[in-house]
Amino acid sequence: MASQRLDALNAHMHPNGAEREHKQLDVCIVGGGLSGICLSVQLKKAGLHFLVLERAEDVGGTWHWNRFPGAACDVESYQYLPFLHEMGKCPTKKYVSSDEIRQHCLDIVQHYQLRPHFQLNTNVVAAKFSNENSQWIIQTNTGRKIIARSLVLACGPLSTPKIADIKGLNTFQGQSFHTARWPSDANLDGRIVGVIGTGATAVQVVPEVSKVAGKLFVFQRSACYCIPKNDTATSDEMRKAILNSPEYLQKYRSEGIHSFDTKLFKMFNDKQLNAQFASMVAEEIRNTVKDKETADKLIPTYPVGCKRLCISDDYYATYNRSNVTLVHNENGIREIEEDGVVMADGAKYKLDTLILATGYDAWSGSFRDFSVEGLDGKTLMEHWKHGPRTACGVHVKGFPNMFLMIGPQVPTILVNVTFAIEMQAKHIVKVIQKMKRHKDSRVEPMPGTEEYWVDHCRELYSGSVWSQCISWYNKEGTDGGADTYTGTTKHYEDSLSEMFSHGLHYYS
């Protein structure tokens, strides 16, 4: 009876016929965001048998979860959204909203008929490599066992919300939530609202909240660099080019991405250029924000690029509103009481609603959600006891046939993330195809490749702009640069190619 009820529940959850029993898959993917979706497209084109496990009620990953007012991509949509020409689609504007990106994810799944390959509302409890059978055994919260030759962890760096470790946070009696879990019934009209954080999320949500809140306090520990978005509707010329010329779109994306990250790399790490850029942003802030004291607090005191460079057309101007107050204290918040926030200097701000724009537990946070056990019973977290160790951010020694996507030690600081996803997806498919062709049952990085990549990441990071402040790029200054790849897209692309040709050990 219990089995029949579970079958009925699965049928209800997967009306399009998603597979429920899996004796042997080529690939099991954990995560149904853009990484899982893009890899699924490549796997299907290659004729491989795969399943995607997603804990949410639908696909989209971070774009499924992030529904706060103002949520949008801060990368140009023509470069960010994959498969535009193949699907005959064109973004409505230069920087599209999260709603449009979420719909694009759904459209990809429909266009490539991927829905039967997705199992939703499914949490992975544990994954273990079978040394005897050279396959991965994945246990889910349904109690069912899934068996696959290869395992891909596409959990995403922006999937596990980071909740600030602030004394008394749980004692607040008003409404409180993280931006990544924005309640559908949230009502801020006329309320006294506090926003903790002034990073990439805050520059989007603060202007929108200010329009409805009776009073808005923005709690800032360090300011961000924010440059104009200059958002515009997609022109007829651009629409025709995207829809009619795959060559144009491919060239536009490739040249734009490589040019962008090369220019940024130079600007971020050239002290003179960096100082000039910082001065320009400071001048823009002073020209925009009318109150001199507030303007001075909004000017960052660290080099440009050390923290994520933000874009907005109205963030700084929001501080001219009479209902908005910037609360700046470098020592942050001392504690949260049941009716408000107490700063390090003892000043208290009474609130009705508290919004946490505090980001995510990036890089390795999502990999801690379940146990991953490789050879000799060692878990991934045990292997990473002293920090993540990977080969090109994709392979891990001692974990055969396991691949990571957009985890630690990959180019997410400078590069358009979907471009990195596409590079990794193509690499993973090539490796699996080669393994099948040669009838090998296992693939791992060669000895020494992990050590080389970790050292390489640290070398790039050392002395760079990213080492000159505390940010999520360096895990609040605790990782010494080992979690972060700060090279250019072209260099990473070449490194992946070298890894495929000479850095992998195929065996049975």
Short mmCIF file of N, CA, C and O in Angstrom, two decimals, residues 282-357:
data_model
loop_
_atom_site.label_atom_id
_atom_site.label_comp_id
_atom_site.label_asym_id
_atom_site.label_seq_id
_atom_site.Cartn_x
_atom_site.Cartn_y
_atom_site.Cartn_z
N ALA A 282 32.71 57.97 -7.36
CA ALA A 282 32.52 58.89 -6.23
C ALA A 282 31.92 60.22 -6.69
O ALA A 282 31.02 60.78 -6.03
N GLU A 283 32.38 60.71 -7.83
CA GLU A 283 31.85 61.96 -8.38
C GLU A 283 30.37 61.80 -8.75
O GLU A 283 29.55 62.69 -8.50
N GLU A 284 30.02 60.65 -9.33
CA GLU A 284 28.63 60.37 -9.70
C GLU A 284 27.74 60.34 -8.46
O GLU A 284 26.61 60.86 -8.47
N ILE A 285 28.25 59.74 -7.38
CA ILE A 285 27.47 59.68 -6.13
C ILE A 285 27.23 61.08 -5.59
O ILE A 285 26.11 61.44 -5.21
N ARG A 286 28.28 61.90 -5.56
CA ARG A 286 28.15 63.26 -5.03
C ARG A 286 27.21 64.11 -5.88
O ARG A 286 26.51 64.99 -5.37
N ASN A 287 27.20 63.85 -7.20
CA ASN A 287 26.32 64.61 -8.09
C ASN A 287 24.87 64.15 -7.99
O ASN A 287 23.96 64.91 -8.34
N THR A 288 24.68 62.91 -7.54
CA THR A 288 23.32 62.35 -7.49
C THR A 288 22.66 62.52 -6.13
O THR A 288 21.49 62.93 -6.04
N VAL A 289 23.40 62.21 -5.06
CA VAL A 289 22.83 62.22 -3.71
C VAL A 289 22.94 63.63 -3.13
O VAL A 289 24.05 64.18 -2.99
N LYS A 290 21.82 64.20 -2.76
CA LYS A 290 21.78 65.60 -2.35
C LYS A 290 22.39 65.84 -0.96
O LYS A 290 23.03 66.86 -0.73
N ASP A 291 22.18 64.92 -0.05
CA ASP A 291 22.71 65.08 1.31
C ASP A 291 24.18 64.68 1.33
O ASP A 291 24.53 63.53 1.04
N LYS A 292 25.06 65.61 1.65
CA LYS A 292 26.50 65.36 1.58
C LYS A 292 26.93 64.24 2.52
O LYS A 292 27.76 63.39 2.16
N GLU A 293 26.38 64.20 3.73
CA GLU A 293 26.77 63.17 4.69
C GLU A 293 26.40 61.77 4.18
O GLU A 293 27.18 60.82 4.28
N THR A 294 25.20 61.66 3.61
CA THR A 294 24.78 60.38 3.05
C THR A 294 25.65 60.01 1.85
O THR A 294 26.06 58.85 1.70
N ALA A 295 25.95 60.97 1.00
CA ALA A 295 26.79 60.71 -0.17
C ALA A 295 28.16 60.19 0.24
O ALA A 295 28.67 59.22 -0.33
N ASP A 296 28.74 60.82 1.25
CA ASP A 296 30.07 60.39 1.72
C ASP A 296 30.04 58.95 2.22
O ASP A 296 30.99 58.18 2.01
N LYS A 297 28.94 58.56 2.88
CA LYS A 297 28.81 57.19 3.40
C LYS A 297 28.64 56.16 2.28
O LYS A 297 28.97 54.99 2.45
N LEU A 298 28.12 56.62 1.16
CA LEU A 298 27.89 55.71 0.03
C LEU A 298 29.13 55.51 -0.84
O LEU A 298 29.11 54.69 -1.76
N ILE A 299 30.19 56.25 -0.57
CA ILE A 299 31.41 56.13 -1.36
C ILE A 299 32.30 55.03 -0.76
O ILE A 299 32.73 55.13 0.38
N PRO A 300 32.58 53.96 -1.51
CA PRO A 300 33.40 52.86 -0.99
C PRO A 300 34.82 53.31 -0.68
O PRO A 300 35.34 54.27 -1.27
N THR A 301 35.45 52.59 0.23
CA THR A 301 36.83 52.92 0.64
C THR A 301 37.82 51.83 0.24
O THR A 301 38.94 51.81 0.72
N TYR A 302 37.39 50.92 -0.62
CA TYR A 302 38.26 49.83 -1.09
C TYR A 302 38.35 49.92 -2.62
O TYR A 302 37.56 50.60 -3.27
N PRO A 303 39.29 49.22 -3.23
CA PRO A 303 39.44 49.28 -4.69
C PRO A 303 38.22 48.73 -5.43
O PRO A 303 37.52 47.85 -4.93
N VAL A 304 37.98 49.23 -6.62
CA VAL A 304 36.88 48.76 -7.45
C VAL A 304 37.11 47.29 -7.81
O VAL A 304 38.20 46.91 -8.22
N GLY A 305 36.06 46.48 -7.66
CA GLY A 305 36.15 45.08 -8.05
C GLY A 305 36.44 44.13 -6.92
O GLY A 305 36.27 42.92 -7.07
N CYS A 306 36.91 44.66 -5.79
CA CYS A 306 37.20 43.79 -4.65
C CYS A 306 35.91 43.10 -4.19
O CYS A 306 35.92 41.94 -3.79
N LYS A 307 34.80 43.81 -4.27
CA LYS A 307 33.48 43.24 -4.07
C LYS A 307 32.73 43.35 -5.39
O LYS A 307 33.17 44.06 -6.30
N ARG A 308 31.63 42.66 -5.51
CA ARG A 308 30.91 42.64 -6.79
C ARG A 308 30.52 44.05 -7.24
O ARG A 308 29.96 44.84 -6.47
N LEU A 309 30.84 44.36 -8.49
CA LEU A 309 30.47 45.63 -9.09
C LEU A 309 28.98 45.57 -9.44
O LEU A 309 28.53 44.68 -10.16
N CYS A 310 28.21 46.50 -8.91
CA CYS A 310 26.76 46.48 -9.10
C CYS A 310 26.33 47.45 -10.19
O CYS A 310 27.07 48.39 -10.53
N ILE A 311 25.13 47.23 -10.72
CA ILE A 311 24.59 48.15 -11.72
C ILE A 311 23.15 48.52 -11.36
O ILE A 311 22.38 47.68 -10.91
N SER A 312 22.82 49.79 -11.51
CA SER A 312 21.46 50.26 -11.25
C SER A 312 21.31 51.66 -11.81
O SER A 312 22.27 52.45 -11.81
N ASP A 313 20.12 51.97 -12.27
CA ASP A 313 19.84 53.32 -12.76
C ASP A 313 19.20 54.20 -11.69
O ASP A 313 19.00 55.40 -11.91
N ASP A 314 18.85 53.60 -10.52
CA ASP A 314 18.13 54.41 -9.53
C ASP A 314 18.54 54.15 -8.08
O ASP A 314 17.91 54.67 -7.16
N TYR A 315 19.59 53.36 -7.85
CA TYR A 315 19.96 53.03 -6.47
C TYR A 315 20.38 54.28 -5.69
O TYR A 315 19.82 54.57 -4.63
N TYR A 316 21.35 55.02 -6.21
CA TYR A 316 21.83 56.20 -5.47
C TYR A 316 20.75 57.26 -5.33
O TYR A 316 20.61 57.89 -4.28
N ALA A 317 19.95 57.45 -6.37
CA ALA A 317 18.88 58.46 -6.32
C ALA A 317 17.83 58.13 -5.27
O ALA A 317 17.15 59.03 -4.76
N THR A 318 17.71 56.85 -4.92
CA THR A 318 16.73 56.44 -3.91
C THR A 318 16.99 57.12 -2.57
O THR A 318 16.04 57.39 -1.80
N TYR A 319 18.25 57.44 -2.29
CA TYR A 319 18.59 58.06 -1.01
C TYR A 319 18.19 59.53 -0.95
O TYR A 319 18.37 60.18 0.09
N ASN A 320 17.63 60.04 -2.03
CA ASN A 320 17.07 61.39 -2.01
C ASN A 320 15.62 61.40 -1.53
O ASN A 320 15.05 62.46 -1.27
N ARG A 321 15.03 60.24 -1.42
CA ARG A 321 13.64 60.15 -0.96
C ARG A 321 13.56 60.47 0.53
O ARG A 321 14.42 60.07 1.32
N SER A 322 12.51 61.16 0.92
CA SER A 322 12.37 61.59 2.31
C SER A 322 12.11 60.42 3.26
O SER A 322 12.34 60.54 4.47
N ASN A 323 11.66 59.28 2.72
CA ASN A 323 11.34 58.14 3.58
C ASN A 323 12.48 57.12 3.67
O ASN A 323 12.30 56.04 4.22
N VAL A 324 13.64 57.45 3.11
CA VAL A 324 14.77 56.52 3.09
C VAL A 324 15.93 57.07 3.91
O VAL A 324 16.36 58.22 3.73
N THR A 325 16.47 56.24 4.81
CA THR A 325 17.62 56.62 5.63
C THR A 325 18.70 55.56 5.52
O THR A 325 18.44 54.36 5.71
N LEU A 326 19.91 55.99 5.21
CA LEU A 326 21.06 55.09 5.21
C LEU A 326 21.66 55.06 6.60
O LEU A 326 22.00 56.10 7.17
N VAL A 327 21.79 53.86 7.17
CA VAL A 327 22.39 53.69 8.49
C VAL A 327 23.74 53.00 8.29
O VAL A 327 23.80 51.81 7.99
N HIS A 328 24.80 53.76 8.43
CA HIS A 328 26.14 53.22 8.16
C HIS A 328 26.92 53.04 9.46
O HIS A 328 27.02 53.95 10.28
N ASN A 329 27.48 51.84 9.61
CA ASN A 329 28.37 51.56 10.74
C ASN A 329 29.31 50.44 10.32
O ASN A 329 28.87 49.33 10.02
N GLU A 330 30.60 50.74 10.27
CA GLU A 330 31.58 49.75 9.82
C GLU A 330 31.61 48.52 10.72
O GLU A 330 32.04 47.44 10.29
N ASN A 331 31.18 48.67 11.95
CA ASN A 331 31.15 47.53 12.88
C ASN A 331 29.82 46.79 12.85
O ASN A 331 29.63 45.82 13.58
N GLY A 332 28.91 47.26 12.00
CA GLY A 332 27.68 46.54 11.74
C GLY A 332 26.65 46.61 12.85
O GLY A 332 26.57 47.58 13.61
N ILE A 333 25.88 45.55 12.93
CA ILE A 333 24.77 45.46 13.88
C ILE A 333 25.21 44.71 15.13
O ILE A 333 25.82 43.65 15.04
N ARG A 334 24.89 45.27 16.31
CA ARG A 334 25.25 44.61 17.56
C ARG A 334 24.30 43.47 17.87
O ARG A 334 24.70 42.38 18.22
N GLU A 335 23.00 43.76 17.73
CA GLU A 335 22.00 42.72 18.00
C GLU A 335 20.66 43.14 17.42
O GLU A 335 20.44 44.30 17.08
N ILE A 336 19.79 42.16 17.35
CA ILE A 336 18.41 42.41 16.93
C ILE A 336 17.49 42.08 18.09
O ILE A 336 17.60 41.00 18.69
N GLU A 337 16.62 43.02 18.39
CA GLU A 337 15.66 42.81 19.47
C GLU A 337 14.29 42.53 18.87
O GLU A 337 14.11 42.58 17.65
N GLU A 338 13.33 42.26 19.69
CA GLU A 338 12.02 41.84 19.20
C GLU A 338 11.31 42.90 18.37
O GLU A 338 10.44 42.60 17.56
N ASP A 339 11.72 44.19 18.55
CA ASP A 339 11.05 45.25 17.82
C ASP A 339 11.97 46.08 16.93
O ASP A 339 11.57 47.12 16.42
N GLY A 340 13.23 45.63 16.74
CA GLY A 340 14.10 46.41 15.89
C GLY A 340 15.56 46.01 15.92
O GLY A 340 15.93 44.98 16.48
N VAL A 341 16.39 46.87 15.33
CA VAL A 341 17.82 46.62 15.15
C VAL A 341 18.63 47.59 16.02
O VAL A 341 18.35 48.78 16.05
N VAL A 342 19.63 47.04 16.70
CA VAL A 342 20.53 47.86 17.51
C VAL A 342 21.91 47.82 16.87
O VAL A 342 22.50 46.75 16.69
N MET A 343 22.43 48.98 16.51
CA MET A 343 23.73 49.07 15.86
C MET A 343 24.87 48.94 16.86
O MET A 343 24.65 49.00 18.09
N ALA A 344 26.08 48.81 16.35
CA ALA A 344 27.26 48.65 17.22
C ALA A 344 27.45 49.84 18.14
O ALA A 344 27.99 49.70 19.24
N ASP A 345 27.00 51.03 17.72
CA ASP A 345 27.14 52.22 18.56
C ASP A 345 25.98 52.40 19.53
O ASP A 345 25.90 53.41 20.24
N GLY A 346 25.06 51.43 19.55
CA GLY A 346 23.94 51.48 20.49
C GLY A 346 22.68 52.11 19.95
O GLY A 346 21.61 52.03 20.59
N ALA A 347 22.75 52.73 18.77
CA ALA A 347 21.55 53.34 18.18
C ALA A 347 20.55 52.27 17.80
O ALA A 347 20.91 51.24 17.22
N LYS A 348 19.28 52.50 18.12
CA LYS A 348 18.24 51.51 17.85
C LYS A 348 17.23 52.04 16.84
O LYS A 348 16.87 53.21 16.85
N TYR A 349 16.80 51.13 15.95
CA TYR A 349 15.84 51.48 14.92
C TYR A 349 14.67 50.50 14.99
O TYR A 349 14.83 49.30 14.74
N LYS A 350 13.50 51.01 15.38
CA LYS A 350 12.32 50.16 15.49
C LYS A 350 11.76 49.86 14.10
O LYS A 350 11.68 50.75 13.25
N LEU A 351 11.36 48.59 13.89
CA LEU A 351 10.93 48.13 12.58
C LEU A 351 9.67 47.29 12.67
O LEU A 351 9.42 46.64 13.68
N ASP A 352 8.91 47.28 11.57
CA ASP A 352 7.79 46.35 11.40
C ASP A 352 8.25 45.11 10.63
O ASP A 352 7.80 44.00 10.89
N THR A 353 9.14 45.35 9.66
CA THR A 353 9.59 44.28 8.75
C THR A 353 11.10 44.35 8.59
O THR A 353 11.67 45.44 8.43
N LEU A 354 11.74 43.18 8.61
CA LEU A 354 13.19 43.09 8.44
C LEU A 354 13.51 42.21 7.24
O LEU A 354 13.11 41.05 7.18
N ILE A 355 14.22 42.78 6.27
CA ILE A 355 14.57 42.06 5.04
C ILE A 355 16.07 41.80 5.02
O ILE A 355 16.88 42.72 5.19
N LEU A 356 16.44 40.54 4.83
CA LEU A 356 17.85 40.15 4.79
C LEU A 356 18.32 40.06 3.34
O LEU A 356 18.00 39.11 2.62
N ALA A 357 19.08 41.06 2.90
CA ALA A 357 19.70 41.03 1.58
C ALA A 357 21.17 40.66 1.78
O ALA A 357 22.07 41.41 1.42
#
